Short mmCIF file of N, CA and C in Angstrom, two decimals:
data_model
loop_
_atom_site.label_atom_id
_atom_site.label_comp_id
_atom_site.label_asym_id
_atom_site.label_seq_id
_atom_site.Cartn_x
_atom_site.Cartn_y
_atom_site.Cartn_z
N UNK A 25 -7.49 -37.85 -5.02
CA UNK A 25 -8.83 -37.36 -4.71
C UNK A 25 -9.13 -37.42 -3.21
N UNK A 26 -8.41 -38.61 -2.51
CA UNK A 26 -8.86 -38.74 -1.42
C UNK A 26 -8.13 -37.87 -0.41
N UNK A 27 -6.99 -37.28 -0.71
CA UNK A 27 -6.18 -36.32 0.23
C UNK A 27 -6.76 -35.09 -0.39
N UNK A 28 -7.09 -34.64 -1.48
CA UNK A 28 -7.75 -33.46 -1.39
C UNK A 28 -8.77 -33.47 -1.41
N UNK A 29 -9.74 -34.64 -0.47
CA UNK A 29 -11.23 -34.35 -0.15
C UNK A 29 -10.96 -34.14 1.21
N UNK A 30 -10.12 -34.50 1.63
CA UNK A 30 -9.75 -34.69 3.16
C UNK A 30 -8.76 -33.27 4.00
N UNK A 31 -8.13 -32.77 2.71
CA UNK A 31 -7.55 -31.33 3.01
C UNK A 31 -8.63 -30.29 2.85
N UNK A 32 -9.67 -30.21 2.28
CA UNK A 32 -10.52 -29.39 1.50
C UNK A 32 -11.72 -29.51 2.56
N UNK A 33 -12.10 -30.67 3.14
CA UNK A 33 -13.37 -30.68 4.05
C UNK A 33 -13.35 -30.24 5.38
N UNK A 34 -12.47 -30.20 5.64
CA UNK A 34 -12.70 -29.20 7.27
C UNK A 34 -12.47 -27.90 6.61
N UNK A 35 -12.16 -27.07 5.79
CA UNK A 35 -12.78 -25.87 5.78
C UNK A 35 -13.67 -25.86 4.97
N UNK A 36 -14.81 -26.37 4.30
CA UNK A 36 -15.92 -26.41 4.06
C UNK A 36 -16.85 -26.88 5.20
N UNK A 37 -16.70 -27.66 6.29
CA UNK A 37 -17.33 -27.76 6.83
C UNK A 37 -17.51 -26.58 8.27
N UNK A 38 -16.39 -26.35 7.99
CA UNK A 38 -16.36 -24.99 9.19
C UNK A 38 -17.31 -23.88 8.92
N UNK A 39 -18.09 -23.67 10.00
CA UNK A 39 -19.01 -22.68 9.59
C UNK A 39 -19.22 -21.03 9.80
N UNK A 40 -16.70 -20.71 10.03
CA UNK A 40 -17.09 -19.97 10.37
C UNK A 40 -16.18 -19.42 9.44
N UNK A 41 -15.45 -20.40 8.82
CA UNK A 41 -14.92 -20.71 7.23
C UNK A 41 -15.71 -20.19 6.27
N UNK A 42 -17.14 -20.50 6.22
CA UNK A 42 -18.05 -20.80 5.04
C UNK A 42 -18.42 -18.98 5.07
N UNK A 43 -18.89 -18.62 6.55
CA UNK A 43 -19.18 -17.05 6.75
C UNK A 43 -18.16 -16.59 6.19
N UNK A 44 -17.24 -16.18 6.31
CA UNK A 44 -15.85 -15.73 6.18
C UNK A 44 -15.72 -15.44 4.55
N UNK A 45 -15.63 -16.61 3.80
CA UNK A 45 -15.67 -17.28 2.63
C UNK A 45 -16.91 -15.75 1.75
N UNK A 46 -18.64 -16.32 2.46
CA UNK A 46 -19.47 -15.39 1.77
C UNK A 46 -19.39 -13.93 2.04
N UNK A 47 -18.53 -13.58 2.70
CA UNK A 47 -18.94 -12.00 2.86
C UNK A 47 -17.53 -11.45 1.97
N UNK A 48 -17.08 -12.09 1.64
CA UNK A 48 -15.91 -11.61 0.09
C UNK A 48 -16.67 -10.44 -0.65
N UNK A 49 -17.73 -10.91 -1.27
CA UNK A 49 -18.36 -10.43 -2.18
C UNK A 49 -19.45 -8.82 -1.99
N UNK A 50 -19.20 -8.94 -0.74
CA UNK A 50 -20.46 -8.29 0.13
C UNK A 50 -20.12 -7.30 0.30
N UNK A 51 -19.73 -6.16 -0.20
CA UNK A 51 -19.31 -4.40 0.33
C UNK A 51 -20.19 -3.93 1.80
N UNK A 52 -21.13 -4.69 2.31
CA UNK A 52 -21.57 -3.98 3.56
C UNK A 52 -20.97 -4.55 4.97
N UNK A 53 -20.21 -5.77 4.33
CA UNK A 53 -19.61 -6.57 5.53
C UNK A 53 -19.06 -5.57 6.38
N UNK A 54 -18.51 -5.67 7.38
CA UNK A 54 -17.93 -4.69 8.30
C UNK A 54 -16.42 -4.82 7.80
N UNK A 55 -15.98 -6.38 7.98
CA UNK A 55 -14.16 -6.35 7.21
C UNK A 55 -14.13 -5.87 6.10
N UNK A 56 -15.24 -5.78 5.27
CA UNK A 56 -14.45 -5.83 4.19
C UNK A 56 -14.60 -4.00 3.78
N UNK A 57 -16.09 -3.49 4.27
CA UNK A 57 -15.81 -1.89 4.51
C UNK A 57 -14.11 -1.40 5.35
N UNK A 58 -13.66 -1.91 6.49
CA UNK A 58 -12.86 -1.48 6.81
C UNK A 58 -11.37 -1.37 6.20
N UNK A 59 -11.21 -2.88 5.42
CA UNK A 59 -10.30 -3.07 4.21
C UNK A 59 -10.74 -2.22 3.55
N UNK A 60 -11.76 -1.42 3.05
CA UNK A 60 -11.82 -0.21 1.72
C UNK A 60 -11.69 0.83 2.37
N UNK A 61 -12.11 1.32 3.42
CA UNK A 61 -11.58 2.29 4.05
C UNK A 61 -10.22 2.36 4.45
N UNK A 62 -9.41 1.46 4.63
CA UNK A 62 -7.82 1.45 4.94
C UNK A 62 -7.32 1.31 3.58
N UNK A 63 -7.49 0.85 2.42
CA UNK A 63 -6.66 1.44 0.68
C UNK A 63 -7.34 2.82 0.60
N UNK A 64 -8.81 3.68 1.29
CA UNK A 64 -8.21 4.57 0.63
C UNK A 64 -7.68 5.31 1.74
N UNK A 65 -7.37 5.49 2.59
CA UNK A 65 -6.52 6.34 3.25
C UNK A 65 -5.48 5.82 2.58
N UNK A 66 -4.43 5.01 2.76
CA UNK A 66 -3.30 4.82 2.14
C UNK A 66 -3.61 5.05 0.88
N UNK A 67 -4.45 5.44 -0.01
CA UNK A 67 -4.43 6.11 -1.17
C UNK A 67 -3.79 7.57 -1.12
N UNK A 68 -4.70 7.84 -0.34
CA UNK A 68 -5.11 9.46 0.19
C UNK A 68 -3.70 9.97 0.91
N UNK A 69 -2.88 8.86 1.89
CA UNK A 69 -1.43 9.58 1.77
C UNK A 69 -0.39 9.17 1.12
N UNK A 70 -0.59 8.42 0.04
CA UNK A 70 0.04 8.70 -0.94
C UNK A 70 0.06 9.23 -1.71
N UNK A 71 -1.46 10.03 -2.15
CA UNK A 71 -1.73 11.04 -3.28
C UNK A 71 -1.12 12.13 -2.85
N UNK A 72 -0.79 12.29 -1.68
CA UNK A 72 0.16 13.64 -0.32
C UNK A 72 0.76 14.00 -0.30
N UNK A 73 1.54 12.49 -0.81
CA UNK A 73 3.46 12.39 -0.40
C UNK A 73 3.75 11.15 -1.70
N UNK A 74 3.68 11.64 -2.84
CA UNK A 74 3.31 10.50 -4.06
C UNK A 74 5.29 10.60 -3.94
N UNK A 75 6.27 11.24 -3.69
CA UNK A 75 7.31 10.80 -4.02
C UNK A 75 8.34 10.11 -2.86
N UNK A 76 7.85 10.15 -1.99
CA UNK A 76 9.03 9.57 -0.54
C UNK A 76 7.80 9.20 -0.08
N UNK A 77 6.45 9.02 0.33
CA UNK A 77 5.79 8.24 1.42
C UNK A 77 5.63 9.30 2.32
N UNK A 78 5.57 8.82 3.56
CA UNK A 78 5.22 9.23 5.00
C UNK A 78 6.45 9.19 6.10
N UNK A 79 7.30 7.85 5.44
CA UNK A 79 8.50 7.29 6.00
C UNK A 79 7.65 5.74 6.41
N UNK A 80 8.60 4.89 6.37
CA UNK A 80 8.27 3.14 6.62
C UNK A 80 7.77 3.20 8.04
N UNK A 81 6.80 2.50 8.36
CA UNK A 81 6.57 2.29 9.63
C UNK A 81 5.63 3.07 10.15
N UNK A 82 5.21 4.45 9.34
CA UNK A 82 4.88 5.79 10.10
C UNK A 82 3.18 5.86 9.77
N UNK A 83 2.38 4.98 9.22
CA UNK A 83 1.20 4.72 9.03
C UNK A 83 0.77 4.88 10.41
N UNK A 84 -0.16 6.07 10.44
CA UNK A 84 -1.24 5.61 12.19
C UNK A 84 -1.88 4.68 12.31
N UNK A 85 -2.43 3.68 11.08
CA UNK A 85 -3.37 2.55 11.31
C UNK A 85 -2.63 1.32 10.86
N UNK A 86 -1.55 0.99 11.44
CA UNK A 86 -0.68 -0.18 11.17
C UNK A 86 -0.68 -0.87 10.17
N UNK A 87 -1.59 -1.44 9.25
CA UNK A 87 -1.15 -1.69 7.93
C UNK A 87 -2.20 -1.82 7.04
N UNK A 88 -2.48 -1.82 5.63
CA UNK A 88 -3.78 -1.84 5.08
C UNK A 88 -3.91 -2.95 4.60
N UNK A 89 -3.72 -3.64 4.59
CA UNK A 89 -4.05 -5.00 3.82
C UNK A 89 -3.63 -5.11 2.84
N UNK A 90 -2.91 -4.52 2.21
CA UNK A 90 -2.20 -4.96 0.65
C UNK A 90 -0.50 -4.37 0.72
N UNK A 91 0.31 -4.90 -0.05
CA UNK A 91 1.52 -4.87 0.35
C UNK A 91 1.72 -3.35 -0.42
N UNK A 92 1.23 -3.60 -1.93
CA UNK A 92 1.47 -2.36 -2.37
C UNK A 92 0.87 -0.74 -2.36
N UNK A 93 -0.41 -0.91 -1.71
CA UNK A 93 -0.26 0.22 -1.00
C UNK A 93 0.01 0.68 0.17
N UNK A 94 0.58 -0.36 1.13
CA UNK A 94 1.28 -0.03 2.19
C UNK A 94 2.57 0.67 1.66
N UNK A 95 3.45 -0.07 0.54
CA UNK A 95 4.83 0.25 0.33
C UNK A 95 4.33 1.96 -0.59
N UNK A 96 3.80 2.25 -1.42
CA UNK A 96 3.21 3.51 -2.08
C UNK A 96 2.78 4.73 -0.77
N UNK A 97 1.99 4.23 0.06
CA UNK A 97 2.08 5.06 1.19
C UNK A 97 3.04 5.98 2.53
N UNK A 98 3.78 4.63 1.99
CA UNK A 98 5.08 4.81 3.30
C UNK A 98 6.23 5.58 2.50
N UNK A 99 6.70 4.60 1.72
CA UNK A 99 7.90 4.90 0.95
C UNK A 99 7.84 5.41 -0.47
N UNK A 100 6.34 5.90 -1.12
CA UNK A 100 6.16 6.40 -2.41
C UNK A 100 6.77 6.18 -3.68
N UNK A 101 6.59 6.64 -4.71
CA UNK A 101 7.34 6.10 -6.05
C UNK A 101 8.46 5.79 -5.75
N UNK A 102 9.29 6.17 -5.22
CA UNK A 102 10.77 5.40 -4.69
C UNK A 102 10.73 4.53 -4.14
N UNK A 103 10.07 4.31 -3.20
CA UNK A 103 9.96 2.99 -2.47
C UNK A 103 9.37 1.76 -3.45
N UNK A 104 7.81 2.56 -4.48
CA UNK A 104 7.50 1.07 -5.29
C UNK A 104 8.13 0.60 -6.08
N UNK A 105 9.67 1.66 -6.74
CA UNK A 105 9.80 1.41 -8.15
C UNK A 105 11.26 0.29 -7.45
N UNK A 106 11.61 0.66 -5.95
CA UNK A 106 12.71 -0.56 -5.64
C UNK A 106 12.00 -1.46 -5.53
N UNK A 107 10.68 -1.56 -4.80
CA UNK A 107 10.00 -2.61 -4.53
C UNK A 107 9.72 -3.75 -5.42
N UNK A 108 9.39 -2.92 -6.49
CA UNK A 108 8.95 -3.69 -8.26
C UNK A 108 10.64 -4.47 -8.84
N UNK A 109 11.31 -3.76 -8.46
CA UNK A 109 12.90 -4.01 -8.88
C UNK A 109 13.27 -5.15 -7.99
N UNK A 110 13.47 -5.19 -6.85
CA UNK A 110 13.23 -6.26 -6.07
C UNK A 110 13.19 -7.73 -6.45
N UNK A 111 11.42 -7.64 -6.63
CA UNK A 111 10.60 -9.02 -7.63
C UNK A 111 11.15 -9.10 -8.57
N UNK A 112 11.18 -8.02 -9.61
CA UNK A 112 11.43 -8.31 -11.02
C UNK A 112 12.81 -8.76 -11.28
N UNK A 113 14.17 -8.25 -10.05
CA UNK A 113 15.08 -9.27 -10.13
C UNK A 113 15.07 -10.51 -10.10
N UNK A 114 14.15 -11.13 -8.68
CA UNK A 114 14.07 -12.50 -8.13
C UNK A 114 13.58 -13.17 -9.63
N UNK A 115 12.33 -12.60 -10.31
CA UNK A 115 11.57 -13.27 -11.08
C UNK A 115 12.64 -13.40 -12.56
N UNK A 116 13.48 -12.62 -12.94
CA UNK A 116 14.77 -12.10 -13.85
C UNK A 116 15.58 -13.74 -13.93
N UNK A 117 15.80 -13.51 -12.73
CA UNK A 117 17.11 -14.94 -12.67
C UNK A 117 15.97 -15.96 -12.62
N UNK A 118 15.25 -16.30 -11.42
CA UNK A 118 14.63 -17.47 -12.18
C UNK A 118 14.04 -17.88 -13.38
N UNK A 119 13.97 -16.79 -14.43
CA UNK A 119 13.34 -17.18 -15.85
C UNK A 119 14.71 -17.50 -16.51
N UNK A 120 15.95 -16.88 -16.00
CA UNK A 120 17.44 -16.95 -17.02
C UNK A 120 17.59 -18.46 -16.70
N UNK A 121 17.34 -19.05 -15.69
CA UNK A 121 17.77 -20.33 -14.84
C UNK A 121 16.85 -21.14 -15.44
N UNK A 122 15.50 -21.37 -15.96
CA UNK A 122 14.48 -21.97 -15.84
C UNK A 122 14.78 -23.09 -17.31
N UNK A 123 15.09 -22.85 -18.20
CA UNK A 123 15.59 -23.31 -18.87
C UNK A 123 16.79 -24.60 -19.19
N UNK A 124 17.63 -24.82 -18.08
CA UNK A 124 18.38 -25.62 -17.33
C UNK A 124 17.90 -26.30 -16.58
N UNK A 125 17.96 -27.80 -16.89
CA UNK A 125 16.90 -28.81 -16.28
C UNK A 125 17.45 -29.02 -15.05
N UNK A 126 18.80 -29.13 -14.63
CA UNK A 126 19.40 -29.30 -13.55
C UNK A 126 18.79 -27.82 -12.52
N UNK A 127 18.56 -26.54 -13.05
CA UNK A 127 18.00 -25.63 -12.28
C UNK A 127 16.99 -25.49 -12.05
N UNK A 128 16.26 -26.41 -12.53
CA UNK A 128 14.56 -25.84 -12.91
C UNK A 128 14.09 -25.90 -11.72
N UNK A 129 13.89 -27.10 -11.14
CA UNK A 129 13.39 -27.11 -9.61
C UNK A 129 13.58 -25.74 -8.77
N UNK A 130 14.51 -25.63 -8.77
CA UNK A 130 15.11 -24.13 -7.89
C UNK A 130 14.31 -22.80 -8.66
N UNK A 131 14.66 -22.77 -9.67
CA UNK A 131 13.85 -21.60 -10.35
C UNK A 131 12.67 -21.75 -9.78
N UNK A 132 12.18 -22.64 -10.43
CA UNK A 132 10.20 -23.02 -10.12
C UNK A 132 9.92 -21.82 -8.73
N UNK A 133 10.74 -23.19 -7.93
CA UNK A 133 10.43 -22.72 -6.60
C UNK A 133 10.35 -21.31 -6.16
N UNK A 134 11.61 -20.24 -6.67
CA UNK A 134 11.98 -19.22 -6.27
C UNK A 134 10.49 -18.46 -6.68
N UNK A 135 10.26 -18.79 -7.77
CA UNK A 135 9.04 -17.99 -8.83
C UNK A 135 7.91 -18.11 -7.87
N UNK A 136 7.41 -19.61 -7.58
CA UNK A 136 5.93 -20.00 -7.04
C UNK A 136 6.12 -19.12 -5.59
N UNK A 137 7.44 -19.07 -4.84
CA UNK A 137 7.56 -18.73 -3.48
C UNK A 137 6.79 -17.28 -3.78
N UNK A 138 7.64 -16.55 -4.62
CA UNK A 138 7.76 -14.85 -4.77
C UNK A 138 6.07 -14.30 -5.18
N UNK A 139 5.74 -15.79 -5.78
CA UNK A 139 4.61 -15.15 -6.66
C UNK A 139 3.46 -15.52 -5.75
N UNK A 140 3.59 -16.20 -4.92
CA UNK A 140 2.40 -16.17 -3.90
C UNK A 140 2.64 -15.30 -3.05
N UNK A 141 3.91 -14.93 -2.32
CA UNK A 141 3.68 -13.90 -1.22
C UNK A 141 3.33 -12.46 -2.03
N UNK A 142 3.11 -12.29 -3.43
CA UNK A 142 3.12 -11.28 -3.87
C UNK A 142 1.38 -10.95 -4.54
N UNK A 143 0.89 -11.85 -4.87
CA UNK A 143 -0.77 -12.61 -4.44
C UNK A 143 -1.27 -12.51 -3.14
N UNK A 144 -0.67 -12.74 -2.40
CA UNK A 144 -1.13 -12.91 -0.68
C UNK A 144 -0.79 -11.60 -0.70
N UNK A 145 -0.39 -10.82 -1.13
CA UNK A 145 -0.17 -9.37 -0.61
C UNK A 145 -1.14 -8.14 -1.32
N UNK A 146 -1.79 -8.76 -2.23
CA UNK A 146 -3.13 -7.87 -2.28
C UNK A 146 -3.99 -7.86 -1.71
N UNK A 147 -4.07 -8.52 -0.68
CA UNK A 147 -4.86 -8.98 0.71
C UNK A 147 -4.42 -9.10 1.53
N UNK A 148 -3.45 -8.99 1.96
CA UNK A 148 -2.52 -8.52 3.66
C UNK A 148 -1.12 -8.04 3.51
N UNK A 149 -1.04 -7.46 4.49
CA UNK A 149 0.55 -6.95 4.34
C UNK A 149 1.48 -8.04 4.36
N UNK A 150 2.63 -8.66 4.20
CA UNK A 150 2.96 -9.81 4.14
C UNK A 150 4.14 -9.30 5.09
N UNK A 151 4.74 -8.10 5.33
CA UNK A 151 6.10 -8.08 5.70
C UNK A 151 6.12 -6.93 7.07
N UNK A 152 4.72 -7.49 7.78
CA UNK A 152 4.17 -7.18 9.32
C UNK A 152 4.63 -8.71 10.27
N UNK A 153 4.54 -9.66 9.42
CA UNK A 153 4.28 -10.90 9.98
C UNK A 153 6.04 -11.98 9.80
N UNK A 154 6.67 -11.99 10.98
CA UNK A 154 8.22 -12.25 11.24
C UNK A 154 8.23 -13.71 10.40
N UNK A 155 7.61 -14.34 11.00
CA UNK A 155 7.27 -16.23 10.34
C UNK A 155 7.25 -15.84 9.21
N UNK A 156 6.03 -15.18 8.23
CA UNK A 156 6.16 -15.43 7.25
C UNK A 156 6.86 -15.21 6.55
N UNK A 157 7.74 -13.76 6.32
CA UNK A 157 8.69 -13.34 6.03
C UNK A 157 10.26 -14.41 6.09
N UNK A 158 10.53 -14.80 7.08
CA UNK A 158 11.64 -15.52 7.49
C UNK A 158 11.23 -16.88 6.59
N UNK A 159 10.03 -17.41 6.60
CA UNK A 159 9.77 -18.40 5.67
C UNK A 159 9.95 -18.27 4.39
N UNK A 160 9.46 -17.28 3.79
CA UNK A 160 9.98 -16.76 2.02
C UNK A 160 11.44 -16.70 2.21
N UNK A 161 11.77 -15.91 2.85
CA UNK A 161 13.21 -15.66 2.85
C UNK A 161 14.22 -16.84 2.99
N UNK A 162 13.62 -17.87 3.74
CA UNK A 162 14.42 -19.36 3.83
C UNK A 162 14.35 -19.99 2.56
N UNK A 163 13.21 -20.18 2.17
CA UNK A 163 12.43 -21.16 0.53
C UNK A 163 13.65 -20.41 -0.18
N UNK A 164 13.24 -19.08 -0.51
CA UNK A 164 14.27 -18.36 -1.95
C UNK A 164 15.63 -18.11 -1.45
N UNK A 165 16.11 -18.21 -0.53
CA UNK A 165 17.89 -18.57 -0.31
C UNK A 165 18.04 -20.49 -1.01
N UNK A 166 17.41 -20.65 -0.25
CA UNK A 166 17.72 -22.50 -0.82
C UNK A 166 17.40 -22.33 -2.25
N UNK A 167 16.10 -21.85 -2.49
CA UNK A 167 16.71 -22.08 -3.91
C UNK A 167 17.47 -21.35 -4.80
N UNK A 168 17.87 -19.82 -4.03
CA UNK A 168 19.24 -19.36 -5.27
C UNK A 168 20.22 -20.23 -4.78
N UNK A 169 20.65 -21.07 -4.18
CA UNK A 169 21.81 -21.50 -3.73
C UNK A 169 21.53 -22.85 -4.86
N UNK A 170 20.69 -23.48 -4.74
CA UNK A 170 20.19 -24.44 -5.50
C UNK A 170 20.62 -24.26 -7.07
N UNK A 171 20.33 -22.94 -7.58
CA UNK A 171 20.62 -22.50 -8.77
C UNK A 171 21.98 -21.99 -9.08
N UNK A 172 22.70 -21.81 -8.18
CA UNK A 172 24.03 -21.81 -8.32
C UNK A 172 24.70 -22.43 -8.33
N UNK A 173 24.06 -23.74 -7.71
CA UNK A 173 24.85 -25.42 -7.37
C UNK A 173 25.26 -25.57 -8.79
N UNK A 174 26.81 -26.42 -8.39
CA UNK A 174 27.15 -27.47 -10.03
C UNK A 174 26.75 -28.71 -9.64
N UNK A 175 25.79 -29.16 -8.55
CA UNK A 175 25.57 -30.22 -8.47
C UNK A 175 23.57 -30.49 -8.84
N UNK A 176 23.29 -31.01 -9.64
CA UNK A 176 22.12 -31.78 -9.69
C UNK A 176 21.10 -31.69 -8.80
N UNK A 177 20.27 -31.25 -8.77
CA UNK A 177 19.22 -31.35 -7.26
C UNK A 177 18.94 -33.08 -7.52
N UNK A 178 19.02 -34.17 -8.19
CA UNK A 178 19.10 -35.56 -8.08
C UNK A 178 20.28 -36.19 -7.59
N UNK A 179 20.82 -35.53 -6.99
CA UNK A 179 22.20 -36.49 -6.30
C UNK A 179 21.87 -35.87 -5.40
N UNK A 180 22.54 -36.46 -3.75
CA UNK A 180 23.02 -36.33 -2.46
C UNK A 180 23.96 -36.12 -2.65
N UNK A 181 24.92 -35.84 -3.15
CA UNK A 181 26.41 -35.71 -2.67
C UNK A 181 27.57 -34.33 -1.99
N UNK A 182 26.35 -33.42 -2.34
CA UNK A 182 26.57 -32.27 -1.22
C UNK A 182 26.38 -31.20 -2.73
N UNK A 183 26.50 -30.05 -2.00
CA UNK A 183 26.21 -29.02 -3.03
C UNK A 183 27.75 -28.16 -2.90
N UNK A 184 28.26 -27.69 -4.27
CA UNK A 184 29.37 -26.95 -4.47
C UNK A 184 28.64 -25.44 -4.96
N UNK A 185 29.20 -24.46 -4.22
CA UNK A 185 28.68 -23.37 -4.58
C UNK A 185 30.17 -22.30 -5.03
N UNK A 186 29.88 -22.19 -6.28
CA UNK A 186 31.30 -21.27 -6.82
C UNK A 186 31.48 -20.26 -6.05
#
């Protein structure tokens, strides 16, 4: 209780946190009009170019705030249906793995990693930003490697990878 009153109270007490926080709800805010005005243009060129996009990168207003209609805009049904293929691999093996107590940790992880940057991405582009990217990408290597180990994530004794 006491580390999450203590993680939790400086952004409640921030007051610029708390603004931030109330204008979520608020369609006249200025961010959050401009976030609806940037899905629907990236609606609008994807309704354009619904099968290839625009090409990656080629958005005039650098990114809209959500991953998947950035990727629908740029790279169109081809681009979402690898995109979806992608996840649904990562998420594939960690459910085949999850089951194996010696894997589970690793699975977990791969899942919680994939499934928040994929949450965080209905609200920002996630794969504008080098850190964050390189960070997912570090977490879910360790743990497919983890899940390939014949060794225990409870021992030190080094990891064997077939």
């Amino acid at each position: 209780p006491i580390f999450l009153a203590g993680t939790v109270a400086p952004f409640l007490l921030n007051p610029v946190f708390l603004q931030r926080l109330q204008s979520i709800g608020n369609p006249t805010d200025v961010n959050i009009k401009a976030r609806l005005e940037l899905s629907q243009y990236a609606w609008t060129v994807f309704s354009n170019k619904w099968l290839v996009g625009i090409g990656f990168g080629a958005l005039p207003v650098g990114h809209v705030h959500n991953n998947f209609l950035q990727i629908m805009a740029e790279c169109g049904v081809i681009g979402l249906v690898a995109f979806l293929f992608l996840f649904g691999t990562i998420f594939y093996v960690s459910i085949i793995n999850i089951n194996d107590m010696d894997k589970r940790p690793w699975a977990l992880s791969a899942s919680i990693c994939t499934l928040a940057l994929l949450v965080h991405g209905l609200f920002d582009y996630s794969f504008g930003f080098g850190l964050q990217i390189f960070t997912y990408c570090f977490l879910l290597g360790i743990s497919f490697v983890g899940m390939r180990s014949e060794v225990p994530p409870s021992t030190c004794k080094g990891v064997s990878i077939p």
